[in-house]
Amino acid sequence: MRRFNLAVLAALTLSAGLTAAPAQAQPGHHTSAGARHALGIDHCAAGVCHFDVPPGTYDVRVLLGGDDASSTAVTGETRRSLLPETPAAPGERIARSFTVDVRTPEGEPTGPDGSPGLDLVLGGAAPALADIRVTPARHARQIFLVGDSTVCDQPGAPYSGWGQQLPQYLRAGVSVANYADSGESTVSYLGNPQLWGTVRPLIRPGDLVLIQLAHNDKTTDEPTYRTNLESLVDGVRAQGGRPVLVTPIVRRWFNADGTLDNDTALLVNGLGVNHPAVIRSVAAERGVPLIDLTARTKALVESLGVEASKSIYLYNENKDNTHTSVHGATVYAGLVRDELIALRLVPAALVRV
């Protein structure tokens, strides 16, 4: 599955000459304790905020609301959902915080660099921003994502990966570094220095690394697939990180009886390799936490049925039964959020429910 839309957001040029607080040398991790000052609302105009900060991890505190009733959501960088839509009554002010990863490239690792710095966009039915503060994060937990186009920060609508929607479910103190990339298999991800060769050195002790690779392993035999998963697990552990294996989301491919019990839906490749089964096996043998997203998404899609499940995927737009819409990616990210809580991988206090 290659990238379907290579359009990227135009670089935002609302401000120039900002003096940024110092950040750490490597993107994707907390910044140094030497950072001293916050950047504020004077860097926002017309519903867009731009902060000239170097790669790093940043805490963002927003004060939402205005004189009239409002409803505000925040997205950032390459279409990442960072804060869910939040209503406020007339005159009410609501404080919310989140942590965001700033890196280059800002979206898919093999895609364009994107615009430098941190870009945030206000959305929602009636957006209202009273104040904003951006400061380098000092002790953020990190969740790395290793995956394919069903996980990645998709550059253009109507596509969205579940990893692109996951940040909105996390409070300040947890950052999502999405290194999923369109079209990647376990073979190509391990072999590309822009991918595993870049991610692995960034992993620090205690970091979570969620791994979902299967959709593009169409010609990978079972021994190779198993070995590749084990290599990813071992590589994470060698850095002191905590690997989490994730079975792939199902394809929306119904049988006549309304079930998804077929090879296409359940990611069994042409060689007979049952990807979810192999992932479950490796997780059990290596003592790795497992998010069985295949089982969760299968149950959900079957419960919705043939018609209602179309909105989860891009069937209505492109007859696409593999890639998710923004709505579908948000629903699936919610399933991942639930599993992170159930498996106690992230403290419940740092998760939005």
GROMACS .gro file of C-alpha atoms in nm:
model
  353
    1MET     CA    1   0.000   0.000   0.000
    2ARG     CA    2   0.179   0.306  -0.123
    3ARG     CA    3   0.104   0.662  -0.031
    4PHE     CA    4  -0.215   0.772  -0.205
    5ASN     CA    5  -0.192   1.148  -0.164
    6LEU     CA    6   0.144   1.315  -0.155
    7ALA     CA    7   0.002   1.660  -0.092
    8VAL     CA    8   0.137   1.821   0.222
    9LEU     CA    9   0.026   2.123   0.419
   10ALA     CA   10   0.184   2.443   0.292
   11ALA     CA   11   0.448   2.591   0.517
   12LEU     CA   12   0.297   2.836   0.763
   13THR     CA   13   0.460   3.178   0.784
   14LEU     CA   14   0.277   3.361   1.056
   15SER     CA   15   0.584   3.462   1.248
   16ALA     CA   16   0.954   3.517   1.201
   17GLY     CA   17   1.253   3.585   1.416
   18LEU     CA   18   1.128   3.401   1.726
   19THR     CA   19   1.388   3.301   1.979
   20ALA     CA   20   1.325   2.938   2.072
   21ALA     CA   21   1.418   2.771   2.397
   22PRO     CA   22   1.701   2.522   2.354
   23ALA     CA   23   1.597   2.167   2.267
   24GLN     CA   24   1.772   1.835   2.284
   25ALA     CA   25   1.987   1.721   1.994
   26GLN     CA   26   1.774   1.422   1.900
   27PRO     CA   27   1.413   1.468   1.784
   28GLY     CA   28   1.143   1.266   1.952
   29HIS     CA   29   1.255   1.307   2.315
   30HIS     CA   30   1.220   1.555   2.597
   31THR     CA   31   1.412   1.877   2.579
   32SER     CA   32   1.683   1.993   2.816
   33ALA     CA   33   1.617   2.134   3.159
   34GLY     CA   34   1.790   2.453   3.053
   35ALA     CA   35   1.485   2.580   2.862
   36ARG     CA   36   1.351   2.890   3.036
   37HIS     CA   37   1.066   3.068   2.865
   38ALA     CA   38   0.732   2.994   2.700
   39LEU     CA   39   0.613   3.102   2.358
   40GLY     CA   40   0.261   3.240   2.354
   41ILE     CA   41  -0.047   3.360   2.173
   42ASP     CA   42   0.136   3.638   1.992
   43HIS     CA   43   0.246   3.363   1.752
   44CYS     CA   44  -0.115   3.287   1.652
   45ALA     CA   45  -0.339   3.446   1.388
   46ALA     CA   46  -0.648   3.343   1.193
   47GLY     CA   47  -0.679   3.012   1.374
   48VAL     CA   48  -0.319   2.905   1.315
   49CYS     CA   49  -0.020   2.914   1.549
   50HIS     CA   50   0.341   2.883   1.437
   51PHE     CA   51   0.637   2.848   1.672
   52ASP     CA   52   0.995   2.854   1.543
   53VAL     CA   53   1.126   2.577   1.766
   54PRO     CA   54   1.390   2.313   1.686
   55PRO     CA   55   1.305   1.941   1.677
   56GLY     CA   56   1.214   1.809   2.018
   57THR     CA   57   0.922   1.735   2.246
   58TYR     CA   58   0.703   2.023   2.366
   59ASP     CA   59   0.429   2.074   2.621
   60VAL     CA   60   0.141   2.288   2.498
   61ARG     CA   61  -0.110   2.448   2.735
   62VAL     CA   62  -0.417   2.609   2.582
   63LEU     CA   63  -0.690   2.819   2.740
   64LEU     CA   64  -1.006   2.771   2.538
   65GLY     CA   65  -1.321   2.981   2.525
   66GLY     CA   66  -1.450   3.328   2.448
   67ASP     CA   67  -1.741   3.564   2.503
   68ASP     CA   68  -1.973   3.335   2.304
   69ALA     CA   69  -2.026   2.960   2.324
   70SER     CA   70  -1.735   2.780   2.160
   71SER     CA   71  -1.616   2.435   2.061
   72THR     CA   72  -1.245   2.392   1.983
   73ALA     CA   73  -1.019   2.112   1.863
   74VAL     CA   74  -0.645   2.132   1.793
   75THR     CA   75  -0.450   1.957   1.520
   76GLY     CA   76  -0.082   1.999   1.444
   77GLU     CA   77   0.209   1.918   1.217
   78THR     CA   78   0.095   1.668   0.951
   79ARG     CA   79  -0.276   1.654   1.038
   80ARG     CA   80  -0.223   1.503   1.383
   81SER     CA   81  -0.521   1.524   1.619
   82LEU     CA   82  -0.373   1.665   1.939
   83LEU     CA   83  -0.679   1.776   2.135
   84PRO     CA   84  -1.039   1.652   2.089
   85GLU     CA   85  -1.317   1.900   2.035
   86THR     CA   86  -1.385   2.075   2.365
   87PRO     CA   87  -1.701   2.283   2.424
   88ALA     CA   88  -1.707   2.592   2.645
   89ALA     CA   89  -2.007   2.796   2.759
   90PRO     CA   90  -2.021   3.173   2.692
   91GLY     CA   91  -1.754   3.343   2.902
   92GLU     CA   92  -1.610   3.012   3.023
   93ARG     CA   93  -1.237   2.936   3.005
   94ILE     CA   94  -1.115   2.576   2.992
   95ALA     CA   95  -0.749   2.481   3.028
   96ARG     CA   96  -0.616   2.178   2.844
   97SER     CA   97  -0.262   2.049   2.789
   98PHE     CA   98  -0.091   1.803   2.557
   99THR     CA   99   0.261   1.704   2.453
  100VAL     CA  100   0.370   1.705   2.090
  101ASP     CA  101   0.664   1.558   1.899
  102VAL     CA  102   0.837   1.796   1.656
  103ARG     CA  103   1.072   1.637   1.405
  104THR     CA  104   1.195   1.641   1.045
  105PRO     CA  105   1.035   1.496   0.839
  106GLU     CA  106   0.730   1.599   1.039
  107GLY     CA  107   0.508   1.324   0.895
  108GLU     CA  108   0.601   0.999   0.724
  109PRO     CA  109   0.975   0.929   0.757
  110THR     CA  110   1.022   0.887   0.381
  111GLY     CA  111   0.801   1.185   0.297
  112PRO     CA  112   0.878   1.555   0.257
  113ASP     CA  113   1.031   1.751   0.544
  114GLY     CA  114   0.721   1.966   0.594
  115SER     CA  115   0.738   2.308   0.754
  116PRO     CA  116   1.002   2.373   1.023
  117GLY     CA  117   0.898   2.439   1.380
  118LEU     CA  118   0.565   2.359   1.543
  119ASP     CA  119   0.242   2.435   1.359
  120LEU     CA  120  -0.096   2.413   1.533
  121VAL     CA  121  -0.439   2.463   1.375
  122LEU     CA  122  -0.762   2.542   1.560
  123GLY     CA  123  -1.068   2.352   1.446
  124GLY     CA  124  -1.406   2.248   1.575
  125ALA     CA  125  -1.756   2.389   1.533
  126ALA     CA  126  -1.675   2.729   1.687
  127PRO     CA  127  -1.306   2.755   1.777
  128ALA     CA  128  -1.193   3.006   2.039
  129LEU     CA  129  -0.843   3.037   2.184
  130ALA     CA  130  -0.788   3.269   2.481
  131ASP     CA  131  -0.425   3.182   2.545
  132ILE     CA  132  -0.150   2.933   2.461
  133ARG     CA  133   0.190   2.848   2.606
  134VAL     CA  134   0.454   2.625   2.444
  135THR     CA  135   0.747   2.503   2.653
  136PRO     CA  136   1.004   2.226   2.605
  137ALA     CA  137   0.891   1.904   2.776
  138ARG     CA  138   1.132   1.787   3.043
  139HIS     CA  139   1.010   1.443   3.147
  140ALA     CA  140   0.773   1.325   2.875
  141ARG     CA  141   0.700   0.958   2.823
  142GLN     CA  142   0.739   0.854   2.461
  143ILE     CA  143   0.531   0.620   2.247
  144PHE     CA  144   0.697   0.531   1.918
  145LEU     CA  145   0.486   0.384   1.638
  146VAL     CA  146   0.632   0.144   1.381
  147GLY     CA  147   0.383   0.059   1.109
  148ASP     CA  148   0.238   0.108   0.762
  149SER     CA  149  -0.021   0.332   0.593
  150THR     CA  150  -0.299   0.221   0.830
  151VAL     CA  151  -0.097   0.369   1.118
  152CYS     CA  152   0.098   0.662   0.971
  153ASP     CA  153   0.045   1.039   0.967
  154GLN     CA  154  -0.130   1.050   0.629
  155PRO     CA  155  -0.042   1.374   0.447
  156GLY     CA  156  -0.376   1.433   0.274
  157ALA     CA  157  -0.751   1.396   0.328
  158PRO     CA  158  -0.957   1.183   0.334
  159TYR     CA  159  -0.692   0.936   0.459
  160SER     CA  160  -0.588   0.897   0.820
  161GLY     CA  161  -0.392   0.635   1.012
  162TRP     CA  162  -0.491   0.540   1.365
  163GLY     CA  163  -0.153   0.664   1.488
  164GLN     CA  164  -0.242   1.008   1.354
  165GLN     CA  165  -0.546   1.016   1.583
  166LEU     CA  166  -0.389   0.859   1.893
  167PRO     CA  167  -0.234   1.179   2.041
  168GLN     CA  168  -0.577   1.330   2.119
  169TYR     CA  169  -0.634   1.049   2.370
  170LEU     CA  170  -0.321   1.131   2.569
  171ARG     CA  171  -0.268   1.407   2.822
  172ALA     CA  172   0.039   1.622   2.873
  173GLY     CA  173   0.336   1.408   2.968
  174VAL     CA  174   0.296   1.151   2.689
  175SER     CA  175   0.411   1.214   2.334
  176VAL     CA  176   0.344   1.005   2.021
  177ALA     CA  177   0.634   0.981   1.776
  178ASN     CA  178   0.472   0.826   1.469
  179TYR     CA  179   0.737   0.664   1.248
  180ALA     CA  180   0.489   0.453   1.052
  181ASP     CA  181   0.530   0.482   0.677
  182SER     CA  182   0.310   0.399   0.378
  183GLY     CA  183   0.379   0.076   0.191
  184GLU     CA  184   0.618  -0.077   0.441
  185SER     CA  185   0.654  -0.446   0.527
  186THR     CA  186   0.869  -0.597   0.800
  187VAL     CA  187   1.133  -0.650   0.530
  188SER     CA  188   1.139  -0.294   0.398
  189TYR     CA  189   1.106  -0.131   0.741
  190LEU     CA  190   1.408  -0.313   0.878
  191GLY     CA  191   1.608  -0.252   0.562
  192ASN     CA  192   1.551   0.121   0.519
  193PRO     CA  193   1.789   0.349   0.717
  194GLN     CA  194   1.521   0.620   0.714
  195LEU     CA  195   1.297   0.385   0.910
  196TRP     CA  196   1.433   0.133   1.161
  197GLY     CA  197   1.784   0.273   1.127
  198THR     CA  198   1.648   0.610   1.239
  199VAL     CA  199   1.397   0.497   1.502
  200ARG     CA  200   1.608   0.250   1.694
  201PRO     CA  201   1.877   0.497   1.812
  202LEU     CA  202   1.605   0.734   1.939
  203ILE     CA  203   1.454   0.476   2.177
  204ARG     CA  204   1.539   0.542   2.538
  205PRO     CA  205   1.487   0.327   2.849
  206GLY     CA  206   1.118   0.299   2.929
  207ASP     CA  207   0.989   0.419   2.591
  208LEU     CA  208   0.697   0.223   2.445
  209VAL     CA  209   0.732   0.103   2.085
  210LEU     CA  210   0.408  -0.017   1.922
  211ILE     CA  211   0.475  -0.237   1.617
  212GLN     CA  212   0.204  -0.309   1.356
  213LEU     CA  213   0.345  -0.441   1.029
  214ALA     CA  214   0.157  -0.698   0.821
  215HIS     CA  215  -0.049  -0.545   0.541
  216ASN     CA  216   0.243  -0.527   0.300
  217ASP     CA  217   0.409  -0.858   0.386
  218LYS     CA  218   0.219  -1.016   0.098
  219THR     CA  219   0.518  -1.217  -0.027
  220THR     CA  220   0.699  -1.268   0.303
  221ASP     CA  221   0.723  -1.633   0.408
  222GLU     CA  222   0.646  -1.730   0.766
  223PRO     CA  223   1.002  -1.793   0.890
  224THR     CA  224   1.115  -1.456   0.755
  225TYR     CA  225   0.812  -1.276   0.894
  226ARG     CA  226   0.864  -1.431   1.238
  227THR     CA  227   1.236  -1.353   1.236
  228ASN     CA  228   1.168  -0.992   1.138
  229LEU     CA  229   0.922  -0.944   1.423
  230GLU     CA  230   1.173  -1.094   1.663
  231SER     CA  231   1.443  -0.860   1.531
  232LEU     CA  232   1.221  -0.557   1.597
  233VAL     CA  233   1.142  -0.679   1.949
  234ASP     CA  234   1.508  -0.750   2.025
  235GLY     CA  235   1.614  -0.413   1.884
  236VAL     CA  236   1.368  -0.226   2.108
  237ARG     CA  237   1.478  -0.418   2.414
  238ALA     CA  238   1.845  -0.364   2.337
  239GLN     CA  239   1.779   0.010   2.371
  240GLY     CA  240   1.595  -0.035   2.699
  241GLY     CA  241   1.255   0.024   2.536
  242ARG     CA  242   0.933  -0.169   2.587
  243PRO     CA  243   0.807  -0.338   2.268
  244VAL     CA  244   0.434  -0.391   2.214
  245LEU     CA  245   0.317  -0.607   1.924
  246VAL     CA  246  -0.005  -0.498   1.753
  247THR     CA  247  -0.200  -0.725   1.519
  248PRO     CA  248  -0.318  -0.544   1.202
  249ILE     CA  249  -0.656  -0.381   1.155
  250VAL     CA  250  -0.890  -0.594   0.945
  251ARG     CA  251  -0.983  -0.524   0.588
  252ARG     CA  252  -1.353  -0.458   0.536
  253TRP     CA  253  -1.413  -0.772   0.330
  254PHE     CA  254  -1.740  -0.943   0.420
  255ASN     CA  255  -1.853  -1.297   0.355
  256ALA     CA  256  -2.209  -1.354   0.238
  257ASP     CA  257  -2.312  -1.426   0.599
  258GLY     CA  258  -2.188  -1.086   0.723
  259THR     CA  259  -1.869  -1.214   0.885
  260LEU     CA  260  -1.506  -1.129   0.813
  261ASP     CA  261  -1.375  -1.486   0.835
  262ASN     CA  262  -1.172  -1.488   0.514
  263ASP     CA  263  -0.806  -1.454   0.427
  264THR     CA  264  -0.840  -1.105   0.275
  265ALA     CA  265  -1.012  -0.959   0.579
  266LEU     CA  266  -0.789  -1.133   0.834
  267LEU     CA  267  -0.450  -1.068   0.671
  268VAL     CA  268  -0.353  -1.417   0.557
  269ASN     CA  269  -0.115  -1.369   0.264
  270GLY     CA  270  -0.089  -1.563  -0.063
  271LEU     CA  271   0.169  -1.797   0.091
  272GLY     CA  272  -0.077  -1.891   0.365
  273VAL     CA  273   0.100  -1.687   0.633
  274ASN     CA  274  -0.153  -1.589   0.897
  275HIS     CA  275  -0.002  -1.260   1.012
  276PRO     CA  276  -0.212  -1.206   1.325
  277ALA     CA  277  -0.148  -1.564   1.437
  278VAL     CA  278   0.228  -1.525   1.394
  279ILE     CA  279   0.223  -1.195   1.585
  280ARG     CA  280   0.029  -1.355   1.870
  281SER     CA  281   0.277  -1.645   1.876
  282VAL     CA  282   0.584  -1.419   1.887
  283ALA     CA  283   0.426  -1.208   2.161
  284ALA     CA  284   0.358  -1.518   2.373
  285GLU     CA  285   0.702  -1.670   2.314
  286ARG     CA  286   0.895  -1.349   2.381
  287GLY     CA  287   0.679  -1.222   2.667
  288VAL     CA  288   0.576  -0.911   2.474
  289PRO     CA  289   0.251  -0.724   2.549
  290LEU     CA  290  -0.003  -0.778   2.271
  291ILE     CA  291  -0.270  -0.543   2.141
  292ASP     CA  292  -0.495  -0.770   1.936
  293LEU     CA  293  -0.628  -0.502   1.707
  294THR     CA  294  -0.733  -0.765   1.451
  295ALA     CA  295  -0.977  -0.916   1.698
  296ARG     CA  296  -1.100  -0.578   1.821
  297THR     CA  297  -1.155  -0.430   1.474
  298LYS     CA  298  -1.313  -0.753   1.344
  299ALA     CA  299  -1.568  -0.747   1.625
  300LEU     CA  300  -1.644  -0.381   1.567
  301VAL     CA  301  -1.679  -0.401   1.187
  302GLU     CA  302  -1.901  -0.710   1.209
  303SER     CA  303  -2.120  -0.541   1.471
  304LEU     CA  304  -2.165  -0.240   1.242
  305GLY     CA  305  -2.250  -0.453   0.942
  306VAL     CA  306  -2.199  -0.404   0.571
  307GLU     CA  307  -2.346  -0.055   0.541
  308ALA     CA  308  -2.253   0.121   0.864
  309SER     CA  309  -1.893  -0.002   0.846
  310LYS     CA  310  -1.837   0.184   0.519
  311SER     CA  311  -1.778   0.508   0.713
  312ILE     CA  312  -1.492   0.347   0.907
  313TYR     CA  313  -1.300   0.291   0.586
  314LEU     CA  314  -1.286   0.493   0.263
  315TYR     CA  315  -1.538   0.283   0.077
  316ASN     CA  316  -1.773   0.575   0.007
  317GLU     CA  317  -1.490   0.792  -0.124
  318ASN     CA  318  -1.266   0.545  -0.306
  319LYS     CA  319  -1.415   0.195  -0.269
  320ASP     CA  320  -1.121   0.141  -0.032
  321ASN     CA  321  -1.171  -0.135   0.226
  322THR     CA  322  -0.821  -0.117   0.374
  323HIS     CA  323  -0.749   0.246   0.466
  324THR     CA  324  -0.948   0.434   0.725
  325SER     CA  325  -1.125   0.767   0.721
  326VAL     CA  326  -1.057   1.025   0.991
  327HIS     CA  327  -1.365   0.892   1.170
  328GLY     CA  328  -1.249   0.531   1.140
  329ALA     CA  329  -0.893   0.609   1.243
  330THR     CA  330  -1.026   0.794   1.547
  331VAL     CA  331  -1.242   0.496   1.646
  332TYR     CA  332  -0.950   0.257   1.601
  333ALA     CA  333  -0.714   0.484   1.795
  334GLY     CA  334  -0.971   0.468   2.074
  335LEU     CA  335  -0.939   0.089   2.073
  336VAL     CA  336  -0.560   0.123   2.106
  337ARG     CA  337  -0.611   0.372   2.391
  338ASP     CA  338  -0.834   0.122   2.570
  339GLU     CA  339  -0.571  -0.151   2.537
  340LEU     CA  340  -0.293   0.077   2.663
  341ILE     CA  341  -0.501   0.128   2.977
  342ALA     CA  342  -0.604  -0.238   3.013
  343LEU     CA  343  -0.244  -0.358   2.978
  344ARG     CA  344  -0.124  -0.082   3.214
  345LEU     CA  345   0.127   0.037   2.958
  346VAL     CA  346   0.036   0.402   3.018
  347PRO     CA  347  -0.086   0.536   3.356
  348ALA     CA  348  -0.462   0.594   3.342
  349ALA     CA  349  -0.408   0.949   3.468
  350LEU     CA  350  -0.226   1.033   3.145
  351VAL     CA  351  -0.503   0.904   2.916
  352ARG     CA  352  -0.818   1.088   2.804
  353VAL     CA  353  -1.129   0.872   2.828
   0.00000   0.00000   0.00000
